[in-house]
Short mmCIF file of C-alpha atoms and ligand atoms in Angstrom, two decimals:
data_model
loop_
_atom_site.label_atom_id
_atom_site.label_comp_id
_atom_site.label_asym_id
_atom_site.label_seq_id
_atom_site.Cartn_x
_atom_site.Cartn_y
_atom_site.Cartn_z
CA MET U 236 3.35 197.37 47.06
CA LYS U 237 1.34 200.43 46.07
CA PRO U 238 1.04 201.02 42.29
CA ILE U 239 2.41 204.24 40.76
CA ARG U 240 -0.62 206.18 39.49
CA LYS U 241 0.61 209.75 39.73
CA ALA U 242 3.37 211.66 37.98
CA VAL U 243 4.79 215.10 38.65
CA PHE U 244 6.06 217.29 35.82
CA PRO U 245 8.17 220.18 37.13
CA VAL U 246 7.57 222.87 34.50
CA ALA U 247 8.17 226.09 36.41
CA GLY U 248 11.62 226.86 34.99
CA MET U 249 12.02 230.12 33.03
CA GLY U 250 14.02 228.60 30.20
CA THR U 251 16.63 231.36 30.17
CA ARG U 252 18.98 229.15 28.14
CA PHE U 253 16.51 229.32 25.24
CA LEU U 254 15.80 233.04 25.16
CA PRO U 255 14.43 234.71 23.10
CA ALA U 256 12.42 231.59 22.07
CA THR U 257 11.06 231.36 25.61
CA LYS U 258 10.27 235.05 26.10
CA ALA U 259 6.53 234.56 25.61
CA MET U 260 6.33 230.75 25.40
CA PRO U 261 7.05 228.09 28.04
CA LYS U 262 10.26 226.19 27.26
CA GLU U 263 8.29 222.94 27.56
CA MET U 264 6.29 224.02 24.48
CA ILE U 265 9.41 224.08 22.27
CA THR U 266 8.90 221.70 19.38
CA LEU U 267 10.83 218.49 19.02
CA VAL U 268 10.14 217.41 15.40
CA ASP U 269 6.40 218.20 15.55
CA LYS U 270 5.33 217.86 19.18
CA PRO U 271 6.08 220.07 22.17
CA LEU U 272 8.60 218.64 24.64
CA ILE U 273 5.98 218.32 27.37
CA GLN U 274 3.92 215.97 25.21
CA TYR U 275 6.78 213.46 25.00
CA ALA U 276 6.95 213.36 28.80
CA VAL U 277 3.17 213.01 29.18
CA GLU U 278 3.02 210.22 26.57
CA GLU U 279 5.89 208.41 28.28
CA ALA U 280 4.04 208.62 31.59
CA ARG U 281 0.79 207.45 30.04
CA GLU U 282 2.53 204.47 28.41
CA ALA U 283 3.86 203.54 31.85
CA GLY U 284 0.32 203.44 33.28
CA ILE U 285 0.17 206.89 34.91
CA GLU U 286 -3.40 208.10 35.49
CA GLU U 287 -2.94 211.46 37.21
CA PHE U 288 -0.74 214.20 35.78
CA ILE U 289 0.46 216.91 38.15
CA PHE U 290 2.13 219.97 36.64
CA VAL U 291 4.13 222.33 38.82
CA THR U 292 3.98 225.56 36.85
CA SER U 293 4.77 229.25 37.27
CA ARG U 294 3.69 232.55 35.71
CA GLY U 295 3.28 232.38 31.91
CA LYS U 296 2.77 228.62 31.69
CA GLY U 297 -0.87 228.83 30.54
CA PRO U 298 -0.15 227.33 27.08
CA LEU U 299 0.72 224.03 28.80
CA GLU U 300 -2.74 223.88 30.32
CA ASP U 301 -4.34 224.70 26.95
CA HIS U 302 -2.27 222.08 25.16
CA PHE U 303 -3.84 219.20 27.10
CA ASP U 304 -7.37 220.64 26.95
CA VAL U 305 -10.12 220.08 24.36
CA HIS U 306 -10.11 222.68 21.55
CA GLY U 307 -13.72 222.75 20.31
CA ASP U 308 -13.29 225.39 17.58
CA LEU U 309 -10.28 223.71 16.05
CA TYR U 310 -11.93 220.27 16.22
CA ARG U 311 -15.01 221.63 14.43
CA ILE U 312 -12.96 223.20 11.64
CA LEU U 313 -10.92 220.02 11.10
CA GLU U 314 -14.12 217.98 11.03
CA GLU U 315 -15.75 220.33 8.48
CA ARG U 316 -12.65 220.04 6.29
CA GLY U 317 -12.64 216.23 6.55
CA LYS U 318 -9.23 216.19 8.23
CA THR U 319 -10.04 213.14 10.34
CA ALA U 320 -6.46 211.85 10.74
CA GLU U 321 -5.31 215.24 12.09
CA LEU U 322 -8.34 215.37 14.38
CA GLU U 323 -7.62 211.92 15.82
CA GLU U 324 -3.97 212.86 16.38
CA LEU U 325 -5.01 216.07 18.14
CA LYS U 326 -7.48 214.32 20.43
CA LYS U 327 -4.65 212.10 21.67
CA THR U 328 -3.08 215.17 23.31
CA GLU U 329 -5.99 215.55 25.73
CA ILE U 330 -5.78 214.60 29.37
CA PRO U 331 -9.29 213.83 30.69
CA SER U 332 -10.90 216.19 33.20
CA GLY U 333 -10.04 215.35 36.78
CA GLN U 334 -6.80 213.64 35.82
CA GLN U 335 -4.75 216.81 35.37
CA PHE U 336 -3.69 219.11 38.18
CA PHE U 337 -1.84 222.40 37.98
CA THR U 338 -0.15 223.99 40.94
CA ARG U 339 2.29 226.89 41.02
CA GLN U 340 5.79 227.12 42.35
CA LYS U 341 5.81 230.78 43.29
CA GLU U 342 9.58 231.20 43.62
CA PRO U 343 12.37 229.39 41.75
CA LEU U 344 13.76 227.62 44.83
CA GLY U 345 14.88 224.37 43.17
CA LEU U 346 13.66 221.00 41.92
CA GLY U 347 13.08 219.67 45.44
CA HIS U 348 10.90 222.66 46.25
CA ALA U 349 8.93 222.15 43.00
CA ILE U 350 8.12 218.55 43.98
CA TRP U 351 7.15 219.70 47.47
CA CYS U 352 4.67 222.14 45.87
CA ALA U 353 2.79 219.07 44.56
CA ARG U 354 2.44 217.48 48.02
CA ALA U 355 -1.34 217.96 48.41
CA ALA U 356 -2.02 216.33 45.04
CA LEU U 357 0.38 213.46 45.82
CA GLY U 358 -0.97 212.58 49.28
CA ASN U 359 0.60 209.45 50.70
CA GLU U 360 1.19 207.56 47.46
CA PRO U 361 4.39 206.69 45.64
CA PHE U 362 4.80 208.69 42.45
CA ALA U 363 6.89 209.27 39.35
CA VAL U 364 8.77 212.45 38.40
CA LEU U 365 9.57 213.28 34.79
CA LEU U 366 11.75 216.25 33.85
CA PRO U 367 10.47 217.24 30.38
CA ASP U 368 13.87 218.66 29.35
CA VAL U 369 15.07 215.09 29.10
CA VAL U 370 13.69 212.97 26.28
CA VAL U 371 14.63 209.33 25.93
CA LEU U 372 14.75 207.47 22.64
CA SER U 373 14.18 203.77 23.41
CA SER U 374 12.13 200.85 22.19
CA ARG U 375 10.34 200.57 25.56
CA PRO U 376 9.65 203.97 27.15
CA CYS U 377 12.11 204.77 29.95
CA LEU U 378 9.50 205.10 32.73
CA ALA U 379 7.86 201.81 31.65
CA GLN U 380 11.25 200.11 31.97
CA MET U 381 11.52 201.55 35.48
CA MET U 382 8.01 200.32 36.33
CA ASP U 383 9.13 196.78 35.41
CA TYR U 384 11.91 197.04 38.00
CA TYR U 385 9.54 198.67 40.50
CA ALA U 386 7.30 195.60 40.26
CA GLN U 387 10.31 193.48 41.29
CA LYS U 388 12.01 195.74 43.84
CA GLY U 389 9.61 198.46 45.02
CA GLY U 390 11.10 201.45 46.83
CA ASN U 391 12.84 204.25 44.97
CA LEU U 392 14.27 204.05 41.47
CA LEU U 393 16.28 206.61 39.51
CA ALA U 394 17.01 206.47 35.78
CA VAL U 395 20.79 206.64 35.44
CA GLU U 396 23.39 206.87 32.72
CA GLU U 397 27.17 207.10 32.68
CA VAL U 398 28.35 210.62 31.83
CA PRO U 399 31.87 211.86 31.08
CA LYS U 400 33.82 212.52 34.31
CA SER U 401 34.10 216.18 33.30
CA ALA U 402 30.27 216.51 33.33
CA VAL U 403 29.49 215.11 36.81
CA SER U 404 29.05 218.60 38.28
CA SER U 405 25.88 219.07 36.20
CA TYR U 406 24.06 216.05 37.68
CA GLY U 407 22.98 214.14 40.74
CA ILE U 408 25.59 211.37 41.07
CA LEU U 409 25.24 207.86 42.56
CA ASP U 410 27.49 206.14 45.05
CA VAL U 411 26.97 202.49 44.14
CA ALA U 412 27.12 199.59 46.63
CA ARG U 413 26.92 196.90 43.93
CA GLU U 414 25.56 196.16 40.47
CA GLU U 415 22.68 193.72 39.85
CA GLY U 416 22.43 193.51 36.06
CA ARG U 417 20.94 196.81 34.89
CA LEU U 418 20.27 197.86 38.50
CA ALA U 419 22.75 199.72 40.69
CA VAL U 420 22.13 199.36 44.42
CA VAL U 421 22.49 202.89 45.80
CA LYS U 422 24.48 203.58 48.97
CA GLY U 423 24.78 207.33 48.53
CA LEU U 424 23.90 210.33 46.36
CA VAL U 425 25.57 213.70 45.76
CA GLU U 426 24.00 216.61 43.89
CA LYS U 427 26.37 218.31 41.44
CA PRO U 428 29.68 217.21 42.97
CA SER U 429 33.08 218.44 41.81
CA VAL U 430 35.04 215.96 39.66
CA GLN U 431 37.22 215.18 42.69
CA ALA U 432 34.29 214.61 45.06
CA ALA U 433 32.14 212.51 42.68
CA PRO U 434 31.77 208.91 43.93
CA SER U 435 31.14 207.68 40.35
CA ASN U 436 30.14 208.97 36.93
CA LEU U 437 26.67 207.40 37.12
CA ALA U 438 24.24 210.32 36.78
CA ILE U 439 20.52 210.75 37.49
CA ILE U 440 18.72 211.39 34.18
CA GLY U 441 15.38 213.10 34.76
CA ARG U 442 13.15 210.12 35.66
CA TYR U 443 12.30 209.02 39.19
CA ILE U 444 9.97 206.60 40.99
CA LEU U 445 9.74 207.76 44.58
CA GLN U 446 8.11 206.84 47.87
CA PRO U 447 6.07 209.61 49.54
CA GLY U 448 8.50 209.77 52.51
CA VAL U 449 10.67 212.10 50.44
CA LEU U 450 8.02 214.82 50.89
CA THR U 451 8.64 214.87 54.65
CA HIS U 452 12.33 215.50 54.06
CA LEU U 453 11.55 218.16 51.45
CA SER U 454 9.38 220.03 53.94
CA ALA U 455 12.55 220.87 55.91
CA GLN U 456 13.32 223.20 52.94
CA ARG U 457 17.07 222.81 53.41
CA LYS U 458 19.19 224.44 50.71
CA GLY U 459 21.88 222.44 48.93
CA ALA U 460 23.99 222.72 45.77
CA GLY U 461 23.64 226.13 44.09
CA GLY U 462 21.63 227.43 47.07
CA GLU U 463 18.58 225.47 45.83
CA ILE U 464 16.31 222.99 47.62
CA GLN U 465 17.48 219.81 45.90
CA LEU U 466 15.43 216.65 45.35
CA THR U 467 18.61 214.57 45.56
CA ASP U 468 19.33 215.81 49.11
CA ALA U 469 15.85 214.81 50.32
CA LEU U 470 16.39 211.29 48.94
CA ILE U 471 19.57 210.65 50.92
CA PRO U 472 17.79 209.88 54.26
CA LEU U 473 15.75 207.14 52.53
CA ILE U 474 18.85 205.17 51.46
CA GLY U 475 19.26 202.03 53.56
CA LYS U 476 15.71 202.35 54.92
CA GLN U 477 13.89 201.51 51.68
CA PRO U 478 14.98 199.65 48.51
CA PHE U 479 16.95 202.19 46.43
CA HIS U 480 18.19 201.50 42.92
CA GLY U 481 19.56 203.24 39.87
CA VAL U 482 18.21 201.84 36.59
CA ARG U 483 20.62 201.71 33.66
CA PHE U 484 17.77 202.04 31.18
CA GLU U 485 17.98 200.82 27.60
CA GLY U 486 17.97 203.78 25.17
CA LYS U 487 19.54 207.16 24.68
CA ALA U 488 18.69 210.28 26.69
CA TYR U 489 18.86 213.75 25.14
CA ASP U 490 19.13 216.88 27.28
CA CYS U 491 16.86 219.34 25.49
CA GLY U 492 17.63 222.01 28.08
CA ASP U 493 20.88 222.44 26.17
CA LYS U 494 20.89 223.81 22.61
CA ALA U 495 23.24 221.21 21.13
CA GLY U 496 21.37 218.41 22.91
CA PHE U 497 18.06 219.75 21.62
CA ILE U 498 19.33 219.91 18.02
CA ALA U 499 20.76 216.38 18.27
CA ALA U 500 17.41 215.17 19.65
CA ASN U 501 15.58 216.70 16.68
CA VAL U 502 17.77 214.78 14.25
CA ALA U 503 17.60 211.54 16.25
CA PHE U 504 13.81 211.65 16.66
CA ALA U 505 13.28 212.60 13.00
CA LEU U 506 15.39 209.60 11.96
CA GLU U 507 12.92 207.39 13.85
CA ARG U 508 10.01 208.64 11.74
CA PRO U 509 9.52 206.60 8.56
CA GLU U 510 8.08 209.59 6.64
CA LEU U 511 11.08 211.80 7.52
CA ALA U 512 14.05 209.48 8.00
CA GLY U 513 15.17 209.30 4.36
CA THR U 514 15.17 213.02 3.57
CA VAL U 515 16.56 214.05 6.95
CA ARG U 516 19.44 211.56 6.66
CA GLU U 517 20.29 212.94 3.19
CA ARG U 518 20.15 216.56 4.28
CA VAL U 519 22.18 216.07 7.44
CA LYS U 520 24.80 214.12 5.47
CA LYS U 521 25.09 216.96 2.95
CA LEU U 522 25.41 219.55 5.71
CA VAL U 523 28.17 217.80 7.64
CA ASN U 524 30.23 216.80 4.60
C1 G1P D 768 18.28 217.98 37.95
C2 G1P D 768 18.60 217.14 39.18
C3 G1P D 768 19.87 216.31 38.96
C4 G1P D 768 19.72 215.49 37.69
C5 G1P D 768 19.41 216.44 36.51
C6 G1P D 768 19.27 215.74 35.17
O1 G1P D 768 19.27 218.98 37.82
O2 G1P D 768 18.76 217.98 40.31
O3 G1P D 768 20.09 215.46 40.06
O4 G1P D 768 20.90 214.76 37.45
O5 G1P D 768 18.23 217.20 36.78
O6 G1P D 768 18.10 215.07 35.01
P1 G1P D 768 19.07 220.27 36.86
O7 G1P D 768 19.41 219.81 35.48
O8 G1P D 768 17.65 220.70 37.00
O9 G1P D 768 20.05 221.28 37.39
#
């Protein structure tokens, strides 16, 4: 079984739901507590053993590239001022040279198309996909949990969570053959089904471990739900040919592509920080009472 060394971060989206915040700033740079969203995804990947970070960007996404770079001037100033803790924290954001790759998706043709844009950097290796809009609060990072199952099962794994029936049309939905503890053996997938057509309410939540065969199916560039080239559709031909599981991960996922989800994530992540938890709890309590 080939190890998962590479991860793709689709970051080409325009972030229209967060305008005007995203007028001149990538949506992935929006701050959750005190770190940009993209950094949570990169840290999660790193903690799962990822060595190569592939970003599929678009026009205006330069700040993402800068964020993971060295910043000599700033480092020097912090050093001169004796701010060593801040300096150490900042250095952790770097991705070493040669381990970060940026490629552009030139037209917004869908998530499947974005992954296909990374094909040259992926080669013939299995890989992970992390959608930075989704952040997961858990004791063991979500992708690391998936890696544990990958070591047992191989093949393709999707992070999944039950969603309200009324919300199935916003997600990729699993058709489940049987449950094996936290794993759901997949027999089918549907991207954004209607409530009536949904085979379950088990939804794909922004984390994938995939075999490279999916790239062949993506190259057909077939359009699916919403007229977009969907990743889910390119996964369907692999079902039954390779191991294929949903992982009911331990933890709570927050959709930061949605304003209410993003605000809830800020509170939840702040409550996890010892230096903030007390005051934030008090203030939120006061506000809601
Ligand atoms: C994408 C995927 C979908 C998945 C969702 C949430 O949809 O296409 O299968 O359930 O992310 O992670 P999007 O939210 O980009 O429309």
